[in-house]
Amino acid sequence: MSMQRETRRLQIQPHDGPADSMLHRKDSNCTQDHCSQGGETQCPGPHLPEKISSAVTQLSPSLFVLHFYITEIDGCVYEVALPYDINDIWCHIFSLLPMQDAARAACVSHAFKRSWRCYPNLAFNMKALGVDERSCGEDEIVTNFTSKVDNILKNHSCIAIKKLEIVFRYYDDKVCNLDSWLQTAITPGIEELTVQLSTKSRKYYNFPWSLLANENGKLIQYLKLSCCAFSPTVGLCLKSLSRLELFDVNITRDQMGSLLHNFFALQRMQLKNCDNITCLKMPFHLQHLKYLEVFHCSSLKVIEIEAPNLSNFQFMGLRQVQLSLGVALQFKKFDMSFPGVVSYACTNLLSNLQYVEALSLCSRREIIDTPVLPSKFLHLKHLSVDLNAMTFSPTYDYCSLISLFDASPSLETLVLNVLQRKMLHESIVGDTSNLRQMPGHRHDRLKTVKIIGFSSAKSVVELTCHIIENTASLQCLTLDTTTGHPWHSCLTNYSGKCLVLHVDFLVEVGKGLLAIKTYVEPKVPSRVKLNVVEPCRRCHDLEPLS
């Protein structure tokens, strides 16, 4: 190999940069402008150098020094010396490969095998380890998985592990050596840790939090646990943790409070199916928290948020929770889903959502109509209201949503889902009475409206006509008479066939299409693009109504 080719090869930098570098001035005639007041040499301004040359010095079989000589226009020459260990370069190259590819490469030579021992990203899951659950019984799956992980960790220099992922849905505490794996792999250099388990016995794995105490947890930035239990520990050190995900973790209110007490860099938190928590408090010291997601925690009754910079909040549950929000919070995105959330948000949360720009409300049941709002969502631009249900209360007046639109003077995009599998509202088909008029409500910035599950319900048709007549800025109106799910269509799913729709639903689709033709289309101005979505006629028989 020529010196020129060797030089090019050694210009690859390790991901952490060179271990050390030196900048020397070779020409003593450099002008004063190139030097700092302290006498230290600095690189000249942003102009291009006159010439750059390089050379390589070999200090040992694996250690090299790459020299750059930078010649300026005025004759000054600077030398930059960058030491490189060729083993570090190979380790860096290996770190960029998927784990399976890195393991295969390690079989080629002893040099590659040494690099494999330093591989920093270990992902232990069925696919990565080549465990085929289709050809093995459950006991054999557990045994194969365990033996492969044992063998990898036995031959690995675990001090180099930065990312560890253990995903195993056949976890058996009598066979799997999970405690041993974590004790081996969790070292002061680890940055990401995932333990995602599942078990038929519903027995939670008692996660050893003590392993993250003192120095071992100081660099961890990402932690994801599933099907684990919380055990209190002292000296927990997670000062770098920025993302926390707890799925089906057996943790109580007080234990969660104790855990959050150790976090100061937390930016993103997800909590799902943690059914023992009754109250969740996000304290003020979580200054960096931007995103909070709480889904299906069945015992949760109260959420208190004092984290001052939280801007994105998402909640989904089967029942209403009490929200206590700090007065200084300025949400940008706010999503909530539980029965009655529309009236709850309009009545109780308006003062806390003054700065929200994207609001999503999902309710399977609204007992009362949407109330008139005492103040406004001044910054709201994108609104999604999902009232999708098997059947929705026939007494609910969809036109009451106008008060919500009216309280959003900056609204630009509206998505409304009124899908009912069985429509019980009064139908406009066959109704001889006039449509209601709601004058005095203007929506001057609304440009795009989409209504999913459009039906012949009279109040839905009246709401649609109201939007058309009172929105001079409207550009696009989409009326979707289907379920609205892309994977229900033969054009987008793998089966090549549409989801079978019940005959009663198809009858209502026909009524909805007739309502569009009779009441909506005549009111649509030429400047507005009207999109009408109907079920695929190749897969469904739609009887025309007139």
Coordinates of C-alpha atoms in Angstrom, one line a residue:
M1 CA 0.0 0.0 0.0
S2 CA 1.4 3.4 -1.0
M3 CA 1.9 6.2 1.5
Q4 CA -0.7 8.3 -0.4
R5 CA -3.3 5.6 -0.1
E6 CA -2.5 5.0 3.5
T7 CA -2.9 8.8 4.2
R8 CA -6.4 8.8 2.8
R9 CA -7.4 5.8 4.8
L10 CA -6.3 7.3 8.0
Q11 CA -8.3 10.5 7.6
I12 CA -11.3 8.7 9.0
Q13 CA -12.1 10.2 12.4
P14 CA -13.5 8.3 15.3
H15 CA -17.0 9.3 16.5
D16 CA -15.7 11.0 19.6
G17 CA -13.0 12.9 17.7
P18 CA -9.3 12.5 18.0
A19 CA -7.9 11.8 21.4
D20 CA -5.7 14.9 21.2
S21 CA -4.7 17.5 18.7
M22 CA -1.9 20.0 18.5
L23 CA -1.7 23.3 16.5
H24 CA 1.8 24.6 15.9
R25 CA 3.0 27.7 14.0
K26 CA 5.9 26.7 11.7
D27 CA 6.7 30.1 10.3
S28 CA 7.9 32.8 12.8
N29 CA 7.1 35.6 10.3
C30 CA 3.3 35.4 10.9
T31 CA 1.6 38.8 11.4
Q32 CA 0.4 39.9 14.7
D33 CA -3.2 39.7 13.5
H34 CA -3.0 35.9 13.6
C35 CA -2.1 35.8 17.3
S36 CA -4.2 36.4 20.4
Q37 CA -3.4 38.8 23.1
G38 CA -2.2 35.9 25.3
G39 CA 0.4 35.0 22.7
E40 CA -1.3 31.7 21.7
T41 CA -1.5 31.0 18.0
Q42 CA -5.0 31.0 16.5
C43 CA -6.2 29.9 13.1
P44 CA -6.6 32.8 10.7
G45 CA -9.9 34.2 9.6
P46 CA -12.5 32.4 7.4
H47 CA -10.6 32.8 4.1
L48 CA -9.3 29.8 2.3
P49 CA -5.6 28.7 2.9
E50 CA -3.1 28.9 0.1
K51 CA -2.0 25.2 0.5
I52 CA -2.7 22.2 2.6
S53 CA -0.4 19.2 2.8
S54 CA -0.3 16.1 5.0
A55 CA 1.9 13.3 6.3
V56 CA 1.6 10.3 8.5
T57 CA 3.9 9.1 11.3
Q58 CA 3.6 5.6 12.7
L59 CA 4.3 5.3 16.4
S60 CA 3.4 1.7 16.9
P61 CA 1.7 -1.1 14.9
S62 CA -1.7 0.5 15.6
L63 CA -1.0 4.1 16.6
F64 CA -0.5 6.8 14.0
V65 CA -0.2 10.5 13.9
L66 CA -1.8 12.4 11.0
H67 CA 0.0 15.8 10.3
F68 CA -1.7 18.6 8.4
Y69 CA 0.4 21.5 7.2
I70 CA -1.7 24.6 6.4
T71 CA 0.1 27.4 4.4
E72 CA -1.5 30.8 4.4
I73 CA -1.2 33.5 1.7
D74 CA 1.2 35.5 3.8
G75 CA 3.6 32.5 4.2
C76 CA 2.5 31.4 7.7
V77 CA 2.5 27.6 8.1
Y78 CA 0.5 25.8 10.7
E79 CA 0.8 22.2 11.7
V80 CA -2.1 20.2 13.1
A81 CA -1.2 16.8 14.6
L82 CA -4.0 14.3 15.1
P83 CA -3.1 11.0 16.8
Y84 CA -5.2 8.0 15.7
D85 CA -5.4 4.4 17.0
I86 CA -6.4 2.1 14.1
N87 CA -8.3 -0.1 16.5
D88 CA -10.5 2.9 17.5
I89 CA -11.3 3.4 13.8
W90 CA -12.4 -0.2 13.4
C91 CA -14.5 0.0 16.5
H92 CA -16.1 3.1 15.2
I93 CA -16.9 1.5 11.8
F94 CA -18.4 -1.5 13.6
S95 CA -20.6 0.8 15.8
L96 CA -22.2 2.0 12.6
L97 CA -23.3 -1.5 11.5
P98 CA -26.5 -3.3 12.6
M99 CA -25.7 -5.8 15.3
Q100 CA -26.3 -8.9 13.1
D101 CA -23.9 -7.5 10.4
A102 CA -21.3 -6.6 13.0
A103 CA -21.5 -10.2 14.4
R104 CA -21.1 -11.7 11.0
A105 CA -18.1 -9.5 10.2
A106 CA -16.5 -10.6 13.5
C107 CA -16.2 -14.1 12.1
V108 CA -13.9 -13.0 9.3
S109 CA -10.7 -12.2 11.2
H110 CA -9.3 -11.9 14.7
A111 CA -9.0 -8.1 14.2
F112 CA -12.7 -7.8 13.5
K113 CA -13.5 -10.0 16.4
R114 CA -11.7 -7.6 18.7
S115 CA -13.8 -4.8 17.3
W116 CA -16.9 -6.9 17.9
R117 CA -16.0 -7.1 21.6
C118 CA -16.3 -3.3 21.7
Y119 CA -19.6 -3.2 19.8
P120 CA -21.6 -0.5 21.7
N121 CA -25.2 -1.1 20.7
L122 CA -26.6 -4.5 21.8
A123 CA -30.1 -5.3 20.8
F124 CA -31.4 -8.6 22.2
N125 CA -34.7 -9.4 20.5
M126 CA -36.1 -12.4 18.7
K127 CA -35.2 -11.2 15.2
A128 CA -31.7 -10.0 16.0
L129 CA -30.8 -13.3 17.7
G130 CA -32.4 -15.4 15.0
V131 CA -34.9 -17.1 17.3
D132 CA -37.7 -18.5 15.1
E133 CA -40.9 -18.7 17.3
R134 CA -42.8 -20.5 14.4
S135 CA -40.6 -23.6 14.5
C136 CA -40.0 -23.8 18.3
G137 CA -42.0 -24.4 21.4
E138 CA -42.1 -21.8 24.1
D139 CA -39.7 -23.6 26.4
E140 CA -37.2 -23.9 23.5
I141 CA -37.6 -20.3 22.6
V142 CA -36.7 -19.2 26.2
T143 CA -33.7 -21.6 26.3
N144 CA -32.4 -20.4 22.9
F145 CA -32.8 -16.8 23.7
T146 CA -31.1 -17.1 27.1
S147 CA -28.1 -19.1 25.8
K148 CA -27.5 -16.7 23.0
V149 CA -27.5 -13.6 25.2
D150 CA -25.3 -15.4 27.8
N151 CA -22.8 -16.2 25.1
I152 CA -22.7 -12.7 23.6
L153 CA -22.2 -11.0 27.0
K154 CA -19.6 -13.6 28.0
N155 CA -17.5 -12.6 25.0
H156 CA -18.1 -8.9 25.1
S157 CA -16.1 -6.1 26.7
C158 CA -19.2 -4.7 28.5
I159 CA -17.4 -1.5 29.5
A160 CA -18.0 -0.3 25.9
I161 CA -21.8 -0.8 25.9
K162 CA -23.6 2.5 25.3
K163 CA -27.0 1.1 24.2
L164 CA -28.7 -2.0 25.6
E165 CA -32.1 -3.3 24.4
I166 CA -33.7 -6.4 25.8
V167 CA -37.1 -7.1 24.2
F168 CA -38.6 -10.6 25.0
R169 CA -42.2 -11.5 25.3
Y170 CA -41.5 -15.0 26.6
Y171 CA -39.7 -13.9 29.7
D172 CA -39.4 -16.6 32.3
D173 CA -37.7 -15.6 35.5
K174 CA -36.8 -19.3 36.2
V175 CA -34.7 -19.5 33.0
C176 CA -33.7 -16.1 31.9
N177 CA -30.6 -14.6 33.6
L178 CA -31.9 -11.1 33.4
D179 CA -30.4 -9.9 36.7
S180 CA -27.0 -11.2 35.5
W181 CA -27.3 -9.6 32.1
L182 CA -28.1 -6.2 33.6
Q183 CA -25.4 -6.4 36.2
T184 CA -22.9 -7.2 33.4
A185 CA -24.0 -4.6 30.9
I186 CA -24.9 -1.6 33.0
T187 CA -21.7 0.3 33.4
P188 CA -20.8 4.0 33.9
G189 CA -20.7 4.4 30.1
I190 CA -24.3 3.3 29.2
E191 CA -26.5 5.9 27.6
E192 CA -29.7 4.0 26.5
L193 CA -31.5 1.2 28.3
T194 CA -34.6 -0.7 27.2
V195 CA -36.1 -3.6 29.1
Q196 CA -39.3 -4.6 27.4
L197 CA -40.8 -7.8 28.7
S198 CA -44.1 -9.7 28.6
T199 CA -45.2 -12.7 30.6
K200 CA -48.3 -14.9 30.7
S201 CA -48.2 -15.1 34.5
R202 CA -48.5 -11.3 34.7
K203 CA -45.6 -11.4 37.2
Y204 CA -43.6 -8.2 37.1
Y205 CA -39.8 -8.2 36.9
N206 CA -38.4 -6.5 39.9
F207 CA -36.1 -4.0 38.0
P208 CA -32.8 -3.5 40.0
W209 CA -32.8 0.3 40.2
S210 CA -29.8 0.1 42.5
L211 CA -27.7 -0.7 39.4
L212 CA -28.3 2.9 38.2
A213 CA -27.2 4.4 41.5
N214 CA -24.0 6.3 42.0
E215 CA -21.9 6.5 38.8
N216 CA -23.6 3.8 36.6
G217 CA -26.6 6.0 35.7
K218 CA -25.0 9.3 35.3
L219 CA -24.8 9.2 31.4
I220 CA -28.2 7.5 30.8
Q221 CA -30.3 9.6 28.4
Y222 CA -33.0 7.2 27.5
L223 CA -34.8 4.6 29.7
K224 CA -37.7 2.4 28.6
L225 CA -39.2 -0.2 30.9
S226 CA -42.1 -2.6 30.3
C227 CA -43.7 -5.2 32.6
C228 CA -41.4 -4.2 35.5
A229 CA -41.9 -3.3 39.1
F230 CA -40.4 -0.4 41.0
S231 CA -38.3 -1.0 44.1
P232 CA -37.1 2.1 46.0
T233 CA -33.4 2.8 46.1
V234 CA -31.1 5.4 47.5
G235 CA -28.4 7.2 45.6
L236 CA -30.2 7.0 42.2
C237 CA -28.2 9.0 39.7
L238 CA -30.0 9.8 36.5
K239 CA -29.0 13.4 36.0
S240 CA -28.6 13.1 32.2
L241 CA -31.9 11.3 31.6
S242 CA -33.9 13.2 29.0
R243 CA -36.4 10.5 27.9
L244 CA -38.4 8.1 30.1
E245 CA -41.0 5.6 28.9
L246 CA -42.8 3.4 31.4
F247 CA -45.2 0.8 30.0
D248 CA -47.2 -1.5 32.3
V249 CA -44.9 -0.7 35.2
N250 CA -46.1 -1.5 38.7
I251 CA -45.4 1.8 40.4
T252 CA -47.4 3.8 42.9
R253 CA -48.0 7.5 43.3
D254 CA -45.4 7.9 46.0
Q255 CA -42.8 5.8 44.1
M256 CA -43.3 7.9 41.0
G257 CA -42.8 11.0 43.0
S258 CA -39.6 9.6 44.5
L259 CA -38.4 8.6 41.0
L260 CA -39.1 12.0 39.4
H261 CA -37.2 13.7 42.3
N262 CA -34.0 12.5 40.7
F263 CA -34.6 13.9 37.2
F264 CA -33.5 17.4 36.2
A265 CA -32.8 16.9 32.5
L266 CA -36.0 15.1 31.6
Q267 CA -37.5 16.4 28.3
R268 CA -40.0 13.7 27.3
M269 CA -42.0 11.2 29.4
Q270 CA -44.5 8.5 28.4
L271 CA -46.7 6.6 30.8
K272 CA -48.9 3.8 29.6
N273 CA -51.0 1.2 31.4
C274 CA -49.4 1.9 34.8
D275 CA -52.6 1.0 36.7
N276 CA -51.4 1.5 40.3
I277 CA -50.9 5.3 40.0
T278 CA -53.8 7.3 41.4
C279 CA -52.2 10.7 41.2
L280 CA -49.4 12.0 38.9
K281 CA -47.5 15.1 39.9
M282 CA -45.0 16.7 37.5
P283 CA -43.1 19.0 39.8
F284 CA -41.7 22.5 39.1
H285 CA -38.0 21.3 39.0
L286 CA -38.7 19.5 35.7
Q287 CA -37.6 22.7 33.9
H288 CA -36.7 20.9 30.6
L289 CA -39.9 18.8 30.3
K290 CA -41.5 19.5 26.9
Y291 CA -43.6 16.4 26.2
L292 CA -45.9 14.4 28.5
E293 CA -48.0 11.4 27.4
V294 CA -50.3 9.5 29.7
F295 CA -52.3 6.6 28.3
H296 CA -54.7 4.2 29.9
C297 CA -53.6 4.3 33.5
S298 CA -56.9 2.9 34.8
S299 CA -56.6 4.1 38.5
L300 CA -55.5 7.6 37.7
K301 CA -57.8 10.3 39.0
V302 CA -55.6 13.4 39.3
I303 CA -52.9 15.0 37.2
E304 CA -51.0 18.0 38.6
I305 CA -48.6 19.7 36.3
E306 CA -46.2 22.4 37.5
A307 CA -43.4 21.7 35.0
P308 CA -43.1 25.3 33.6
N309 CA -42.0 24.6 30.0
L310 CA -44.3 21.7 29.1
S311 CA -45.7 22.5 25.7
N312 CA -47.1 19.1 24.4
F313 CA -49.6 17.1 26.6
Q314 CA -51.5 14.0 25.6
F315 CA -53.9 12.1 27.7
M316 CA -56.1 9.1 26.9
G317 CA -58.3 7.3 29.4
L318 CA -61.7 5.6 29.9
R319 CA -62.9 8.1 32.4
Q320 CA -62.5 11.8 33.3
V321 CA -59.5 12.9 35.3
Q322 CA -59.1 16.1 37.3
L323 CA -56.4 18.3 35.7
S324 CA -54.6 20.8 37.8
L325 CA -52.4 23.0 35.6
G326 CA -49.9 25.7 36.6
V327 CA -51.0 29.2 35.8
A328 CA -47.8 29.9 33.8
L329 CA -48.1 27.0 31.4
Q330 CA -48.2 27.7 27.7
F331 CA -49.2 24.6 25.9
K332 CA -48.7 24.5 22.1
K333 CA -50.3 21.1 21.5
F334 CA -52.9 19.6 23.8
D335 CA -54.7 16.2 23.2
M336 CA -57.2 14.6 25.5
S337 CA -59.5 11.6 25.1
F338 CA -62.1 10.5 27.6
P339 CA -66.0 10.5 27.7
G340 CA -67.3 14.0 28.0
V341 CA -64.0 15.7 27.2
V342 CA -65.4 18.3 24.9
S343 CA -67.7 19.9 27.5
Y344 CA -65.0 19.4 30.2
A345 CA -62.3 21.2 28.2
C346 CA -64.6 24.1 27.2
T347 CA -65.8 24.5 30.8
N348 CA -62.6 23.9 32.9
L349 CA -59.5 24.3 30.7
L350 CA -60.1 27.3 28.6
S351 CA -58.0 29.6 30.8
N352 CA -55.0 27.2 30.7
L353 CA -55.2 26.8 26.9
Q354 CA -54.9 30.4 25.8
Y355 CA -51.7 29.8 23.9
V356 CA -52.5 26.3 22.4
E357 CA -52.1 26.1 18.7
A358 CA -53.2 22.5 18.1
L359 CA -56.1 21.0 20.1
S360 CA -57.4 17.5 19.8
L361 CA -60.5 16.3 21.8
C362 CA -61.8 12.7 21.5
S363 CA -65.0 11.6 23.2
R364 CA -67.2 8.6 22.8
R365 CA -70.0 10.1 24.8
E366 CA -71.2 13.7 25.4
I367 CA -74.1 14.0 27.8
I368 CA -74.6 17.7 27.2
D369 CA -74.2 20.0 24.2
T370 CA -71.0 22.0 23.9
P371 CA -71.5 25.1 26.0
V372 CA -70.9 28.7 25.0
L373 CA -67.3 29.6 25.9
P374 CA -66.7 32.6 28.1
S375 CA -63.3 33.4 26.5
K376 CA -61.3 32.4 23.4
F377 CA -58.5 30.2 22.2
L378 CA -56.7 33.1 20.6
H379 CA -53.9 31.1 19.1
L380 CA -55.7 27.9 18.1
K381 CA -55.0 27.1 14.4
H382 CA -55.6 23.3 14.2
L383 CA -58.7 21.7 15.8
S384 CA -59.6 18.0 15.8
V385 CA -62.9 16.9 17.4
D386 CA -63.4 13.1 17.4
L387 CA -66.9 12.0 18.4
N388 CA -66.5 8.6 16.8
A389 CA -68.7 6.0 18.5
M390 CA -70.8 2.9 17.9
T391 CA -73.8 5.1 18.5
F392 CA -73.8 8.7 19.8
S393 CA -76.5 10.2 21.9
P394 CA -79.3 11.2 19.5
T395 CA -80.0 14.2 21.8
Y396 CA -76.5 15.7 21.1
D397 CA -76.7 18.7 18.8
Y398 CA -73.7 18.8 16.5
C399 CA -74.4 22.5 15.8
S400 CA -73.4 23.2 19.4
L401 CA -69.8 22.8 18.3
I402 CA -70.2 26.2 16.6
S403 CA -69.5 27.9 19.9
L404 CA -66.1 26.1 20.0
F405 CA -65.3 27.3 16.4
D406 CA -66.5 30.8 17.3
A407 CA -64.1 30.9 20.3
S408 CA -61.2 30.1 17.9
P409 CA -60.7 33.3 15.8
S410 CA -57.3 32.0 14.4
L411 CA -58.6 28.6 13.3
E412 CA -57.3 27.4 10.0
T413 CA -57.8 23.6 9.9
L414 CA -60.8 21.6 11.3
V415 CA -61.1 17.9 11.4
L416 CA -64.4 16.6 12.7
N417 CA -65.1 12.8 13.2
V418 CA -68.9 12.1 13.6
L419 CA -68.7 8.4 12.6
Q420 CA -71.5 6.3 14.0
R421 CA -71.8 2.6 13.2
K422 CA -75.5 2.9 13.9
M423 CA -76.9 6.4 13.4
L424 CA -79.7 7.3 15.8
H425 CA -80.0 11.0 15.1
E426 CA -82.9 12.5 13.3
S427 CA -82.2 12.2 9.5
I428 CA -82.7 15.0 7.1
V429 CA -83.8 12.6 4.4
G430 CA -87.6 12.8 4.3
D431 CA -87.6 15.9 6.6
T432 CA -89.6 18.8 5.1
S433 CA -88.6 21.4 7.7
N434 CA -86.1 24.1 6.9
L435 CA -82.5 24.0 8.0
R436 CA -81.7 26.1 11.0
Q437 CA -79.7 29.3 10.5
M438 CA -77.0 30.4 13.0
P439 CA -76.2 34.0 12.0
G440 CA -73.5 36.2 13.6
H441 CA -70.8 33.5 13.7
R442 CA -68.0 34.1 11.3
H443 CA -64.9 32.0 10.8
D444 CA -62.7 34.2 8.7
R445 CA -59.4 32.3 8.7
L446 CA -60.7 28.7 8.3
K447 CA -59.3 27.2 5.1
T448 CA -59.6 23.4 5.4
V449 CA -62.4 21.4 6.8
K450 CA -62.8 17.6 6.9
I451 CA -65.8 15.7 8.2
I452 CA -65.3 12.0 8.7
G453 CA -68.3 9.7 9.0
F454 CA -70.6 12.3 7.3
S455 CA -74.2 11.1 7.6
S456 CA -77.7 12.3 7.0
A457 CA -78.0 13.4 10.7
K458 CA -79.9 16.8 10.4
S459 CA -77.6 18.6 12.8
V460 CA -74.5 17.4 10.9
V461 CA -75.9 18.7 7.6
E462 CA -76.9 22.0 9.3
L463 CA -73.4 22.4 10.7
T464 CA -71.8 21.7 7.3
C465 CA -74.0 24.3 5.6
H466 CA -73.3 26.8 8.4
I467 CA -69.5 26.4 7.8
I468 CA -69.9 26.9 4.1
E469 CA -72.1 30.0 4.4
N470 CA -70.0 31.7 7.1
T471 CA -66.5 30.9 6.1
A472 CA -65.3 33.3 3.3
S473 CA -61.7 31.9 3.6
L474 CA -62.7 28.3 3.0
Q475 CA -60.6 26.6 0.3
C476 CA -61.2 22.9 0.7
L477 CA -64.1 20.8 2.1
T478 CA -63.9 17.0 2.4
L479 CA -67.0 15.0 3.3
D480 CA -66.0 11.4 4.0
T481 CA -69.0 9.0 4.3
T482 CA -66.7 6.0 5.1
T483 CA -65.0 4.9 8.3
G484 CA -62.1 7.2 7.5
H485 CA -59.5 4.5 8.1
P486 CA -57.0 4.1 5.2
W487 CA -56.4 0.4 6.0
H488 CA -60.1 -0.3 5.6
S489 CA -59.7 0.4 1.9
C490 CA -58.8 -2.2 -0.8
L491 CA -56.4 0.4 -2.2
T492 CA -54.2 0.6 0.9
N493 CA -54.4 -2.7 2.8
Y494 CA -52.6 -5.9 2.2
S495 CA -55.7 -8.1 1.5
G496 CA -56.8 -6.2 -1.6
K497 CA -60.3 -6.1 -0.3
C498 CA -62.2 -3.4 1.6
L499 CA -63.4 -4.0 5.2
V500 CA -66.9 -5.4 5.0
L501 CA -69.4 -2.8 6.1
H502 CA -72.7 -3.7 7.7
V503 CA -75.7 -3.3 5.5
D504 CA -77.3 -0.7 7.8
F505 CA -74.1 1.4 7.6
L506 CA -74.2 1.2 3.8
V507 CA -77.9 2.4 3.8
E508 CA -76.9 5.4 5.9
V509 CA -74.0 6.1 3.5
G510 CA -76.5 6.3 0.7
K511 CA -78.6 8.8 2.8
G512 CA -75.5 10.8 3.5
L513 CA -74.6 11.0 -0.2
L514 CA -78.1 12.1 -1.0
A515 CA -77.9 14.8 1.7
I516 CA -74.7 16.1 0.2
K517 CA -76.2 16.3 -3.3
T518 CA -79.5 17.9 -2.1
Y519 CA -78.3 20.3 0.6
V520 CA -74.6 20.8 0.5
E521 CA -73.5 20.9 -3.1
P522 CA -75.8 23.8 -4.1
K523 CA -74.2 26.0 -1.3
V524 CA -70.6 25.3 -2.2
P525 CA -69.0 28.3 -3.9
S526 CA -66.9 27.8 -7.0
R527 CA -63.7 28.8 -5.2
V528 CA -64.1 25.9 -2.7
K529 CA -62.9 22.5 -3.7
L530 CA -65.4 19.9 -2.6
N531 CA -64.2 16.3 -2.0
V532 CA -66.8 13.6 -1.4
V533 CA -65.4 10.2 -0.2
E534 CA -67.6 7.2 -0.5
P535 CA -67.1 3.4 -0.1
C536 CA -65.5 1.5 -2.9
R537 CA -68.2 0.5 -5.4
R538 CA -66.2 -2.6 -6.5
C539 CA -66.4 -4.1 -3.0
H540 CA -69.8 -2.6 -1.9
D541 CA -73.2 -2.3 -3.4
L542 CA -74.6 1.2 -2.9
E543 CA -78.2 1.6 -3.8
P544 CA -78.9 5.0 -5.2
L545 CA -81.4 7.1 -3.3
S546 CA -83.5 9.9 -4.8

